[in-house]
Tab-separated table of N, CA and C in Angstrom:
chain	number	residue	atom	x	y	z
A	1	LYS	N	-6.842	-9.960	14.850
A	1	LYS	CA	-7.595	-9.791	16.077
A	1	LYS	C	-7.489	-8.344	16.545
A	2	ALA	N	-8.559	-7.841	17.039
A	2	ALA	CA	-8.565	-6.461	17.508
A	2	ALA	C	-7.633	-6.263	18.696
A	3	SER	N	-7.408	-7.305	19.477
A	3	SER	CA	-6.588	-7.178	20.679
A	3	SER	C	-5.099	-7.425	20.440
A	4	SER	N	-4.733	-7.858	19.247
A	4	SER	CA	-3.322	-8.204	19.019
A	4	SER	C	-2.460	-6.972	18.816
A	5	LEU	N	-1.227	-7.077	19.245
A	5	LEU	CA	-0.225	-6.053	18.984
A	5	LEU	C	0.738	-6.627	17.954
A	6	THR	N	1.076	-5.828	16.961
A	6	THR	CA	1.970	-6.328	15.915
A	6	THR	C	3.218	-5.465	15.848
A	7	ASN	N	4.262	-6.021	15.269
A	7	ASN	CA	5.497	-5.274	15.079
A	7	ASN	C	5.621	-4.732	13.669
A	8	LEU	N	4.732	-5.116	12.787
A	8	LEU	CA	4.790	-4.696	11.403
A	8	LEU	C	4.085	-3.356	11.234
A	9	GLN	N	4.764	-2.408	10.655
A	9	GLN	CA	4.163	-1.109	10.364
A	9	GLN	C	4.133	-0.934	8.855
A	10	VAL	N	2.951	-0.787	8.313
A	10	VAL	CA	2.766	-0.629	6.875
A	10	VAL	C	2.259	0.768	6.594
A	11	ARG	N	2.792	1.359	5.530
A	11	ARG	CA	2.291	2.657	5.072
A	11	ARG	C	1.958	2.548	3.599
A	12	LEU	N	1.026	3.361	3.197
A	12	LEU	CA	0.689	3.456	1.795
A	12	LEU	C	1.222	4.767	1.252
A	13	PRO	N	1.623	4.779	0.027
A	13	PRO	CA	1.573	3.720	-0.954
A	13	PRO	C	2.611	2.649	-0.683
A	14	ALA	N	2.327	1.446	-1.197
A	14	ALA	CA	3.240	0.319	-1.059
A	14	ALA	C	3.461	-0.303	-2.434
A	15	VAL	N	4.658	-0.828	-2.633
A	15	VAL	CA	4.989	-1.506	-3.880
A	15	VAL	C	5.496	-2.898	-3.548
A	16	VAL	N	4.939	-3.885	-4.220
A	16	VAL	CA	5.398	-5.262	-4.121
A	16	VAL	C	6.133	-5.556	-5.423
A	17	ILE	N	7.376	-5.972	-5.309
A	17	ILE	CA	8.183	-6.252	-6.491
A	17	ILE	C	8.087	-7.735	-6.799
A	18	GLY	N	7.549	-8.058	-7.956
A	18	GLY	CA	7.434	-9.438	-8.391
A	18	GLY	C	6.024	-9.785	-8.793
A	19	GLY	N	5.899	-10.516	-9.890
A	19	GLY	CA	4.598	-10.838	-10.456
A	19	GLY	C	4.139	-12.258	-10.235
A	20	GLY	N	4.625	-12.900	-9.186
A	20	GLY	CA	4.172	-14.254	-8.878
A	20	GLY	C	2.969	-14.241	-7.946
A	21	LEU	N	2.481	-15.425	-7.638
A	21	LEU	CA	1.320	-15.531	-6.754
A	21	LEU	C	1.630	-15.018	-5.351
A	22	THR	N	2.862	-15.177	-4.896
A	22	THR	CA	3.243	-14.633	-3.585
A	22	THR	C	3.159	-13.114	-3.607
A	23	GLY	N	3.573	-12.489	-4.696
A	23	GLY	CA	3.470	-11.038	-4.839
A	23	GLY	C	2.024	-10.574	-4.809
A	24	VAL	N	1.155	-11.312	-5.493
A	24	VAL	CA	-0.275	-10.965	-5.509
A	24	VAL	C	-0.855	-11.097	-4.109
A	25	ASP	N	-0.543	-12.203	-3.426
A	25	ASP	CA	-1.028	-12.392	-2.054
A	25	ASP	C	-0.520	-11.284	-1.138
A	26	THR	N	0.743	-10.958	-1.283
A	26	THR	CA	1.332	-9.911	-0.445
A	26	THR	C	0.641	-8.584	-0.678
A	27	ALA	N	0.392	-8.234	-1.928
A	27	ALA	CA	-0.258	-6.960	-2.247
A	27	ALA	C	-1.654	-6.879	-1.639
A	28	THR	N	-2.444	-7.935	-1.789
A	28	THR	CA	-3.805	-7.885	-1.240
A	28	THR	C	-3.789	-7.875	0.285
A	29	GLU	N	-2.840	-8.603	0.878
A	29	GLU	CA	-2.741	-8.616	2.337
A	29	GLU	C	-2.299	-7.262	2.883
A	30	ILE	N	-1.374	-6.596	2.201
A	30	ILE	CA	-0.938	-5.267	2.641
A	30	ILE	C	-2.126	-4.319	2.673
A	31	GLN	N	-2.912	-4.334	1.615
A	31	GLN	CA	-4.052	-3.424	1.549
A	31	GLN	C	-5.055	-3.705	2.674
A	32	ALA	N	-5.385	-4.977	2.870
A	32	ALA	CA	-6.328	-5.338	3.934
A	32	ALA	C	-5.745	-5.024	5.308
A	33	TYR	N	-4.474	-5.336	5.498
A	33	TYR	CA	-3.803	-5.102	6.770
A	33	TYR	C	-3.769	-3.609	7.094
A	34	TYR	N	-3.532	-2.778	6.090
A	34	TYR	CA	-3.435	-1.342	6.336
A	34	TYR	C	-4.739	-0.800	6.926
A	35	ILE	N	-5.852	-1.224	6.372
A	35	ILE	CA	-7.156	-0.768	6.879
A	35	ILE	C	-7.307	-1.158	8.352
A	36	THR	N	-6.992	-2.396	8.687
A	36	THR	CA	-7.078	-2.870	10.073
A	36	THR	C	-6.105	-2.112	10.960
A	37	GLN	N	-4.903	-1.894	10.460
A	37	GLN	CA	-3.870	-1.214	11.240
A	37	GLN	C	-4.297	0.202	11.631
A	38	VAL	N	-4.831	0.978	10.688
A	38	VAL	CA	-5.194	2.362	11.024
A	38	VAL	C	-6.420	2.408	11.928
A	39	GLU	N	-7.314	1.449	11.783
A	39	GLU	CA	-8.467	1.386	12.694
A	39	GLU	C	-8.009	1.094	14.120
A	40	LYS	N	-7.124	0.118	14.269
A	40	LYS	CA	-6.629	-0.233	15.594
A	40	LYS	C	-5.842	0.914	16.212
A	41	MET	N	-5.047	1.586	15.391
A	41	MET	CA	-4.271	2.719	15.902
A	41	MET	C	-5.199	3.821	16.392
A	42	LEU	N	-6.235	4.119	15.650
A	42	LEU	CA	-7.193	5.149	16.056
A	42	LEU	C	-7.849	4.783	17.383
A	43	THR	N	-8.297	3.553	17.507
A	43	THR	CA	-8.957	3.122	18.749
A	43	THR	C	-8.011	3.224	19.944
A	44	ARG	N	-6.800	2.721	19.773
A	44	ARG	CA	-5.823	2.783	20.872
A	44	ARG	C	-5.447	4.229	21.193
A	45	TYR	N	-5.317	5.030	20.177
A	45	TYR	CA	-4.977	6.441	20.374
A	45	TYR	C	-6.070	7.135	21.192
A	46	GLU	N	-7.313	6.903	20.847
A	46	GLU	CA	-8.420	7.534	21.579
A	46	GLU	C	-8.431	7.113	23.051
A	47	ILE	N	-8.153	5.855	23.309
A	47	ILE	CA	-8.095	5.362	24.690
A	47	ILE	C	-6.957	6.043	25.453
A	48	LEU	N	-5.782	6.109	24.823
A	48	LEU	CA	-4.619	6.697	25.490
A	48	LEU	C	-4.758	8.203	25.681
A	49	VAL	N	-5.361	8.897	24.719
A	49	VAL	CA	-5.585	10.340	24.857
A	49	VAL	C	-6.529	10.598	26.022
A	50	LYS	N	-7.548	9.773	26.146
A	50	LYS	CA	-8.505	9.930	27.240
A	50	LYS	C	-7.812	9.739	28.592
A	51	LYS	N	-6.872	8.803	28.655
A	51	LYS	CA	-6.200	8.486	29.917
A	51	LYS	C	-5.050	9.454	30.229
A	52	TYR	N	-4.233	9.808	29.203
A	52	TYR	CA	-3.016	10.582	29.454
A	52	TYR	C	-3.007	11.980	28.836
A	53	GLY	N	-3.835	12.193	27.855
A	53	GLY	CA	-3.838	13.474	27.158
A	53	GLY	C	-2.971	13.443	25.912
A	54	GLU	N	-3.361	14.233	24.936
A	54	GLU	CA	-2.674	14.251	23.649
A	54	GLU	C	-1.237	14.754	23.763
A	55	ASP	N	-1.011	15.769	24.581
A	55	ASP	CA	0.338	16.328	24.709
A	55	ASP	C	1.323	15.304	25.255
A	56	VAL	N	0.908	14.528	26.226
A	56	VAL	CA	1.787	13.504	26.805
A	56	VAL	C	2.143	12.461	25.746
A	57	LEU	N	1.152	12.029	24.986
A	57	LEU	CA	1.414	11.028	23.942
A	57	LEU	C	2.379	11.559	22.893
A	58	HIS	N	2.107	12.743	22.406
A	58	HIS	CA	2.941	13.305	21.342
A	58	HIS	C	4.358	13.617	21.828
A	59	SER	N	4.500	13.968	23.086
A	59	SER	CA	5.831	14.288	23.609
A	59	SER	C	6.743	13.066	23.664
A	60	GLN	N	6.175	11.875	23.608
A	60	GLN	CA	6.958	10.646	23.688
A	60	GLN	C	7.461	10.174	22.320
A	61	LEU	N	7.072	10.892	21.266
A	61	LEU	CA	7.392	10.458	19.906
A	61	LEU	C	8.361	11.422	19.233
A	62	ASP	N	9.204	10.890	18.374
A	62	ASP	CA	10.046	11.763	17.559
A	62	ASP	C	9.195	12.323	16.413
A	63	ALA	N	9.752	13.255	15.655
A	63	ALA	CA	8.992	13.943	14.612
A	63	ALA	C	8.448	12.971	13.566
A	64	ALA	N	9.256	12.016	13.136
A	64	ALA	CA	8.805	11.064	12.113
A	64	ALA	C	7.656	10.206	12.646
A	65	SER	N	7.749	9.776	13.885
A	65	SER	CA	6.688	8.958	14.482
A	65	SER	C	5.404	9.765	14.650
A	66	ARG	N	5.521	11.038	15.028
A	66	ARG	CA	4.332	11.901	15.133
A	66	ARG	C	3.662	12.050	13.773
A	67	GLU	N	4.464	12.210	12.731
A	67	GLU	CA	3.918	12.356	11.374
A	67	GLU	C	3.146	11.101	10.970
A	68	ILE	N	3.702	9.943	11.252
A	68	ILE	CA	3.029	8.684	10.929
A	68	ILE	C	1.754	8.536	11.753
A	69	LEU	N	1.821	8.897	13.038
A	69	LEU	CA	0.650	8.811	13.900
A	69	LEU	C	-0.480	9.679	13.358
A	70	VAL	N	-0.174	10.904	12.993
A	70	VAL	CA	-1.195	11.811	12.452
A	70	VAL	C	-1.813	11.212	11.183
A	71	GLU	N	-0.969	10.652	10.328
A	71	GLU	CA	-1.451	10.016	9.094
A	71	GLU	C	-2.388	8.852	9.430
A	72	TYR	N	-1.986	8.013	10.357
A	72	TYR	CA	-2.817	6.867	10.738
A	72	TYR	C	-4.150	7.308	11.350
A	73	ILE	N	-4.116	8.325	12.190
A	73	ILE	CA	-5.353	8.806	12.816
A	73	ILE	C	-6.303	9.346	11.751
A	74	GLN	N	-5.766	10.150	10.818
A	74	GLN	CA	-6.604	10.683	9.727
A	74	GLN	C	-7.206	9.545	8.906
A	75	HIS	N	-6.392	8.571	8.563
A	75	HIS	CA	-6.884	7.456	7.765
A	75	HIS	C	-7.863	6.598	8.564
A	76	GLY	N	-7.585	6.403	9.843
A	76	GLY	CA	-8.495	5.641	10.698
A	76	GLY	C	-9.867	6.291	10.786
A	77	LEU	N	-9.895	7.617	10.870
A	77	LEU	CA	-11.174	8.336	10.906
A	77	LEU	C	-11.949	8.153	9.603
A	78	LEU	N	-11.237	8.151	8.484
A	78	LEU	CA	-11.896	7.943	7.189
A	78	LEU	C	-12.416	6.509	7.048
A	79	VAL	N	-11.674	5.539	7.573
A	79	VAL	CA	-12.146	4.155	7.561
A	79	VAL	C	-13.399	4.035	8.427
A	80	ARG	N	-13.375	4.646	9.585
A	80	ARG	CA	-14.539	4.619	10.486
A	80	ARG	C	-15.755	5.236	9.789
A	81	LYS	N	-15.530	6.363	9.136
A	81	LYS	CA	-16.616	7.051	8.427
A	81	LYS	C	-17.191	6.164	7.319
A	82	GLU	N	-16.317	5.456	6.594
A	82	GLU	CA	-16.788	4.547	5.538
A	82	GLU	C	-17.582	3.390	6.126
A	83	ARG	N	-17.146	2.872	7.268
A	83	ARG	CA	-17.907	1.786	7.926
A	83	ARG	C	-19.291	2.282	8.341
A	84	GLU	N	-19.343	3.488	8.872
A	84	GLU	CA	-20.627	4.059	9.294
A	84	GLU	C	-21.542	4.291	8.090
A	85	ARG	N	-20.985	4.789	6.995
A	85	ARG	CA	-21.760	5.015	5.768
A	85	ARG	C	-22.332	3.700	5.261
A	86	ALA	N	-21.497	2.674	5.221
A	86	ALA	CA	-21.931	1.375	4.727
A	86	ALA	C	-23.028	0.785	5.619
A	87	LYS	N	-22.837	0.907	6.916
A	87	LYS	CA	-23.837	0.372	7.848
A	87	LYS	C	-25.174	1.091	7.677
A	88	ALA	N	-25.129	2.405	7.521
A	88	ALA	CA	-26.360	3.191	7.351
A	88	ALA	C	-27.111	2.812	6.074
A	89	HIS	N	-26.388	2.366	5.057
A	89	HIS	CA	-27.005	2.002	3.782
A	89	HIS	C	-27.179	0.495	3.613
A	90	GLY	N	-26.783	-0.267	4.627
A	90	GLY	CA	-26.942	-1.711	4.569
A	90	GLY	C	-26.086	-2.384	3.508
A	91	VAL	N	-24.886	-1.832	3.291
A	91	VAL	CA	-23.970	-2.401	2.297
A	91	VAL	C	-22.624	-2.673	2.952
A	92	ARG	N	-21.767	-3.363	2.212
A	92	ARG	CA	-20.412	-3.623	2.702
A	92	ARG	C	-19.556	-2.371	2.511
A	93	PRO	N	-18.653	-2.104	3.430
A	93	PRO	CA	-17.751	-0.951	3.247
A	93	PRO	C	-16.883	-1.150	2.011
A	94	ASN	N	-16.594	-0.067	1.330
A	94	ASN	CA	-15.736	-0.105	0.149
A	94	ASN	C	-14.490	0.720	0.454
A	95	PHE	N	-13.392	0.035	0.704
A	95	PHE	CA	-12.152	0.716	1.062
A	95	PHE	C	-11.228	0.955	-0.129
A	96	ILE	N	-11.625	0.492	-1.307
A	96	ILE	CA	-10.766	0.648	-2.484
A	96	ILE	C	-10.485	2.115	-2.766
A	97	LYS	N	-11.529	2.938	-2.741
A	97	LYS	CA	-11.349	4.362	-3.029
A	97	LYS	C	-10.381	4.999	-2.035
A	98	LEU	N	-10.537	4.692	-0.763
A	98	LEU	CA	-9.641	5.249	0.254
A	98	LEU	C	-8.212	4.798	0.031
A	99	ALA	N	-8.029	3.490	-0.155
A	99	ALA	CA	-6.673	2.960	-0.348
A	99	ALA	C	-6.009	3.623	-1.553
A	100	ARG	N	-6.759	3.811	-2.602
A	100	ARG	CA	-6.193	4.452	-3.794
A	100	ARG	C	-5.878	5.925	-3.548
A	101	GLU	N	-6.712	6.607	-2.789
A	101	GLU	CA	-6.417	8.013	-2.444
A	101	GLU	C	-5.114	8.113	-1.662
A	102	TRP	N	-4.791	7.087	-0.902
A	102	TRP	CA	-3.570	7.072	-0.096
A	102	TRP	C	-2.378	6.525	-0.869
A	103	GLY	N	-2.551	6.262	-2.151
A	103	GLY	CA	-1.470	5.771	-2.999
A	103	GLY	C	-1.597	4.317	-3.363
A	104	GLY	N	-2.398	3.567	-2.607
A	104	GLY	CA	-2.676	2.183	-2.928
A	104	GLY	C	-1.490	1.250	-2.824
A	105	VAL	N	-1.697	0.067	-3.371
A	105	VAL	CA	-0.678	-0.971	-3.409
A	105	VAL	C	-0.473	-1.343	-4.874
A	106	THR	N	0.782	-1.354	-5.291
A	106	THR	CA	1.131	-1.639	-6.684
A	106	THR	C	2.022	-2.865	-6.756
A	107	ILE	N	1.729	-3.722	-7.707
A	107	ILE	CA	2.627	-4.819	-8.044
A	107	ILE	C	3.479	-4.328	-9.210
A	108	ALA	N	4.790	-4.387	-9.061
A	108	ALA	CA	5.718	-3.997	-10.129
A	108	ALA	C	6.362	-5.270	-10.674
A	109	TYR	N	6.222	-5.473	-11.983
A	109	TYR	CA	6.776	-6.678	-12.601
A	109	TYR	C	7.624	-6.300	-13.809
A	110	ARG	N	8.637	-7.078	-14.085
A	110	ARG	CA	9.626	-6.755	-15.113
A	110	ARG	C	9.184	-7.083	-16.531
A	111	ARG	N	8.126	-7.821	-16.679
A	111	ARG	CA	7.608	-8.174	-18.000
A	111	ARG	C	6.136	-7.792	-18.075
A	112	SER	N	5.442	-8.291	-19.083
A	112	SER	CA	4.012	-7.999	-19.206
A	112	SER	C	3.223	-8.810	-18.182
A	113	MET	N	2.029	-8.344	-17.893
A	113	MET	CA	1.177	-9.063	-16.956
A	113	MET	C	0.899	-10.482	-17.449
A	114	GLN	N	0.684	-10.648	-18.753
A	114	GLN	CA	0.370	-11.967	-19.296
A	114	GLN	C	1.547	-12.941	-19.171
A	115	GLU	N	2.757	-12.424	-19.013
A	115	GLU	CA	3.933	-13.274	-18.831
A	115	GLU	C	4.234	-13.562	-17.359
A	116	SER	N	3.515	-12.924	-16.476
A	116	SER	CA	3.812	-13.092	-15.049
A	116	SER	C	3.416	-14.479	-14.568
A	117	PRO	N	4.163	-15.012	-13.603
A	117	PRO	CA	3.805	-16.321	-13.041
A	117	PRO	C	2.391	-16.338	-12.456
A	118	ALA	N	1.956	-15.239	-11.884
A	118	ALA	CA	0.609	-15.196	-11.310
A	118	ALA	C	-0.448	-15.369	-12.394
A	119	TYR	N	-0.262	-14.689	-13.512
A	119	TYR	CA	-1.221	-14.793	-14.614
A	119	TYR	C	-1.196	-16.205	-15.203
A	120	ILE	N	-0.008	-16.724	-15.420
A	120	ILE	CA	0.136	-18.045	-16.028
A	120	ILE	C	-0.437	-19.135	-15.127
A	121	ASN	N	-0.172	-19.053	-13.836
A	121	ASN	CA	-0.563	-20.114	-12.906
A	121	ASN	C	-1.969	-19.990	-12.340
A	122	ASN	N	-2.475	-18.755	-12.229
A	122	ASN	CA	-3.804	-18.566	-11.649
A	122	ASN	C	-4.293	-17.157	-11.971
A	123	HIS	N	-4.674	-16.949	-13.219
A	123	HIS	CA	-5.078	-15.605	-13.626
A	123	HIS	C	-6.307	-15.104	-12.868
A	124	GLU	N	-7.122	-16.021	-12.348
A	124	GLU	CA	-8.297	-15.608	-11.581
A	124	GLU	C	-7.889	-14.868	-10.308
A	125	GLU	N	-6.819	-15.339	-9.666
A	125	GLU	CA	-6.360	-14.677	-8.438
A	125	GLU	C	-5.835	-13.281	-8.750
A	126	LEU	N	-5.125	-13.144	-9.835
A	126	LEU	CA	-4.632	-11.834	-10.250
A	126	LEU	C	-5.799	-10.917	-10.613
A	127	GLN	N	-6.770	-11.436	-11.317
A	127	GLN	CA	-7.952	-10.652	-11.676
A	127	GLN	C	-8.674	-10.168	-10.420
A	128	LYS	N	-8.812	-11.045	-9.433
A	128	LYS	CA	-9.480	-10.679	-8.176
A	128	LYS	C	-8.705	-9.570	-7.451
A	129	ALA	N	-7.369	-9.647	-7.460
A	129	ALA	CA	-6.554	-8.597	-6.834
A	129	ALA	C	-6.797	-7.256	-7.517
A	130	LEU	N	-6.877	-7.256	-8.826
A	130	LEU	CA	-7.146	-6.015	-9.559
A	130	LEU	C	-8.539	-5.486	-9.228
A	131	GLU	N	-9.505	-6.371	-9.089
A	131	GLU	CA	-10.860	-5.977	-8.689
A	131	GLU	C	-10.867	-5.377	-7.288
A	132	GLU	N	-9.947	-5.822	-6.439
A	132	GLU	CA	-9.844	-5.302	-5.072
A	132	GLU	C	-9.076	-3.993	-5.006
A	133	GLY	N	-8.661	-3.488	-6.165
A	133	GLY	CA	-8.029	-2.173	-6.206
A	133	GLY	C	-6.517	-2.173	-6.284
A	134	ILE	N	-5.905	-3.331	-6.428
A	134	ILE	CA	-4.449	-3.398	-6.540
A	134	ILE	C	-4.043	-2.860	-7.909
A	135	TYR	N	-3.029	-2.017	-7.932
A	135	TYR	CA	-2.474	-1.519	-9.190
A	135	TYR	C	-1.448	-2.523	-9.713
A	136	TYR	N	-1.209	-2.481	-11.026
A	136	TYR	CA	-0.220	-3.354	-11.631
A	136	TYR	C	0.593	-2.530	-12.620
A	137	ARG	N	1.922	-2.487	-12.434
A	137	ARG	CA	2.825	-1.802	-13.366
A	137	ARG	C	3.738	-2.834	-13.971
A	138	GLU	N	3.662	-2.967	-15.264
A	138	GLU	CA	4.516	-3.941	-15.939
A	138	GLU	C	5.715	-3.243	-16.566
A	139	ALA	N	6.681	-4.040	-16.955
A	139	ALA	CA	7.892	-3.586	-17.649
A	139	ALA	C	8.718	-2.611	-16.817
A	140	LEU	N	8.856	-2.913	-15.526
A	140	LEU	CA	9.685	-2.105	-14.633
A	140	LEU	C	10.750	-2.993	-14.003
A	141	GLU	N	11.950	-2.474	-13.953
A	141	GLU	CA	13.049	-3.192	-13.288
A	141	GLU	C	13.570	-2.310	-12.152
A	142	PRO	N	13.129	-2.573	-10.921
A	142	PRO	CA	13.594	-1.773	-9.782
A	142	PRO	C	15.106	-1.891	-9.616
A	143	THR	N	15.734	-0.749	-9.308
A	143	THR	CA	17.189	-0.738	-9.143
A	143	THR	C	17.621	-0.255	-7.769
A	144	ALA	N	16.840	0.620	-7.160
A	144	ALA	CA	17.232	1.174	-5.858
A	144	ALA	C	16.028	1.847	-5.212
A	145	VAL	N	16.207	2.204	-3.961
A	145	VAL	CA	15.182	2.915	-3.200
A	145	VAL	C	15.817	4.176	-2.635
A	146	ASP	N	15.133	5.307	-2.781
A	146	ASP	CA	15.552	6.545	-2.122
A	146	ASP	C	14.879	6.616	-0.768
A	147	LEU	N	15.647	7.012	0.241
A	147	LEU	CA	15.120	7.136	1.596
A	147	LEU	C	14.987	8.594	1.982
A	148	ASP	N	14.034	8.883	2.871
A	148	ASP	CA	13.901	10.234	3.397
A	148	ASP	C	14.811	10.394	4.619
A	149	ALA	N	14.731	11.533	5.277
A	149	ALA	CA	15.606	11.830	6.420
A	149	ALA	C	15.417	10.838	7.571
A	150	ALA	N	14.214	10.249	7.675
A	150	ALA	CA	13.935	9.295	8.751
A	150	ALA	C	14.303	7.864	8.368
A	151	GLY	N	14.805	7.677	7.148
A	151	GLY	CA	15.164	6.341	6.700
A	151	GLY	C	14.000	5.554	6.114
A	152	HIS	N	12.901	6.242	5.810
A	152	HIS	CA	11.739	5.596	5.209
A	152	HIS	C	11.797	5.753	3.690
A	153	THR	N	11.208	4.817	2.993
A	153	THR	CA	11.203	4.868	1.532
A	153	THR	C	10.455	6.097	1.042
A	154	GLU	N	11.111	6.819	0.158
A	154	GLU	CA	10.515	8.014	-0.435
A	154	GLU	C	10.173	7.778	-1.909
A	155	ALA	N	11.028	7.023	-2.599
A	155	ALA	CA	10.814	6.767	-4.022
A	155	ALA	C	11.484	5.458	-4.416
A	156	LEU	N	10.970	4.892	-5.490
A	156	LEU	CA	11.536	3.684	-6.069
A	156	LEU	C	12.204	4.060	-7.388
A	157	LEU	N	13.444	3.666	-7.540
A	157	LEU	CA	14.164	3.917	-8.781
A	157	LEU	C	14.047	2.677	-9.657
A	158	CYS	N	13.673	2.886	-10.911
A	158	CYS	CA	13.460	1.777	-11.838
A	158	CYS	C	13.996	2.113	-13.218
A	159	HIS	N	14.365	1.079	-13.914
A	159	HIS	CA	14.606	1.172	-15.345
A	159	HIS	C	13.335	0.645	-16.010
A	160	GLU	N	12.848	1.384	-16.995
A	160	GLU	CA	11.715	0.872	-17.754
A	160	GLU	C	12.238	-0.130	-18.768
A	161	ARG	N	11.414	-1.079	-19.113
A	161	ARG	CA	11.805	-2.112	-20.060
A	161	ARG	C	10.881	-2.046	-21.269
A	162	HIS	N	11.345	-2.518	-22.370
A	162	HIS	CA	10.555	-2.550	-23.593
A	162	HIS	C	10.988	-3.744	-24.437
A	163	ARG	N	10.178	-4.082	-25.380
A	163	ARG	CA	10.510	-5.174	-26.300
A	163	ARG	C	11.226	-4.590	-27.514
A	164	ASP	N	12.271	-5.265	-27.925
A	164	ASP	CA	12.958	-4.843	-29.143
A	164	ASP	C	12.243	-5.429	-30.362
A	165	GLU	N	12.793	-5.208	-31.535
A	165	GLU	CA	12.156	-5.672	-32.778
A	165	GLU	C	12.017	-7.190	-32.866
A	166	THR	N	12.799	-7.920	-32.072
A	166	THR	CA	12.689	-9.388	-32.075
A	166	THR	C	11.699	-9.888	-31.025
A	167	GLY	N	11.194	-8.978	-30.193
A	167	GLY	CA	10.267	-9.356	-29.127
A	167	GLY	C	10.942	-9.634	-27.799
A	168	ALA	N	12.269	-9.533	-27.768
A	168	ALA	CA	12.998	-9.772	-26.517
A	168	ALA	C	12.915	-8.533	-25.626
A	169	TRP	N	12.840	-8.766	-24.324
A	169	TRP	CA	12.796	-7.657	-23.368
A	169	TRP	C	14.166	-7.019	-23.249
A	170	GLN	N	14.197	-5.693	-23.279
A	170	GLN	CA	15.422	-4.916	-23.124
A	170	GLN	C	15.208	-3.907	-21.998
A	171	THR	N	16.232	-3.684	-21.229
A	171	THR	CA	16.171	-2.711	-20.134
A	171	THR	C	16.770	-1.408	-20.607
A	172	SER	N	16.051	-0.316	-20.384
A	172	SER	CA	16.554	0.996	-20.792
A	172	SER	C	17.713	1.410	-19.895
A	173	THR	N	18.510	2.318	-20.369
A	173	THR	CA	19.615	2.836	-19.567
A	173	THR	C	19.173	4.040	-18.745
A	174	ILE	N	17.994	4.531	-19.016
A	174	ILE	CA	17.476	5.698	-18.282
A	174	ILE	C	16.776	5.215	-17.017
A	175	GLU	N	17.211	5.775	-15.904
A	175	GLU	CA	16.605	5.421	-14.620
A	175	GLU	C	15.500	6.418	-14.319
A	176	ARG	N	14.327	5.914	-13.962
A	176	ARG	CA	13.191	6.755	-13.606
A	176	ARG	C	12.969	6.691	-12.112
A	177	ARG	N	12.609	7.809	-11.552
A	177	ARG	CA	12.345	7.908	-10.116
A	177	ARG	C	10.849	8.046	-9.938
A	178	PHE	N	10.250	7.063	-9.297
A	178	PHE	CA	8.817	7.105	-9.047
A	178	PHE	C	8.591	7.550	-7.622
A	179	LYS	N	7.988	8.716	-7.476
A	179	LYS	CA	7.584	9.144	-6.129
A	179	LYS	C	6.683	8.058	-5.577
A	180	ALA	N	6.646	7.965	-4.290
A	180	ALA	CA	5.911	6.886	-3.649
A	180	ALA	C	4.493	6.764	-4.203
A	181	CYS	N	3.815	7.863	-4.454
A	181	CYS	CA	2.405	7.756	-4.883
A	181	CYS	C	2.237	7.842	-6.396
A	182	SER	N	3.311	7.846	-7.170
A	182	SER	CA	3.141	7.981	-8.617
A	182	SER	C	3.454	6.725	-9.390
A	183	ILE	N	3.746	5.640	-8.710
A	183	ILE	CA	4.117	4.427	-9.436
A	183	ILE	C	2.896	3.790	-10.076
């Protein structure tokens, strides 16, 4: 709802760990929610700036919150522009390109996509998520998260996995650090 206030703050890029149907649902919901979130933030920001002024609003936020606000406003403006473009051409807005430019949403799974519970139980739902722009990284075993100075996720640490000569999955001993937007 446009009038609702939420406590959940989502940023892109986002990674959902797990290849089940819940992971697929979560990934698609994050992407859809993010678009709504930045639109609502932009609208509320414009109302508050008109009433109190930009300096007053920004003075109430710490540096990390100001950075997130600026990001949301920029993304909200791009979402608005895409809605206007779509309306002018009589088509549905396409947010996939925008979401991907912002790092998108990735499902990280420890085995192949064909072995994932989502694929086995309902491959159509997984296919639809991929059509909606969700990324899928297979053969990753997340081990830790690096945080930035504000305590926000900066990178995901993973061990890559591979099949040995018998076809069994093996976890490498080398840990890879995926920057938030490179997974």
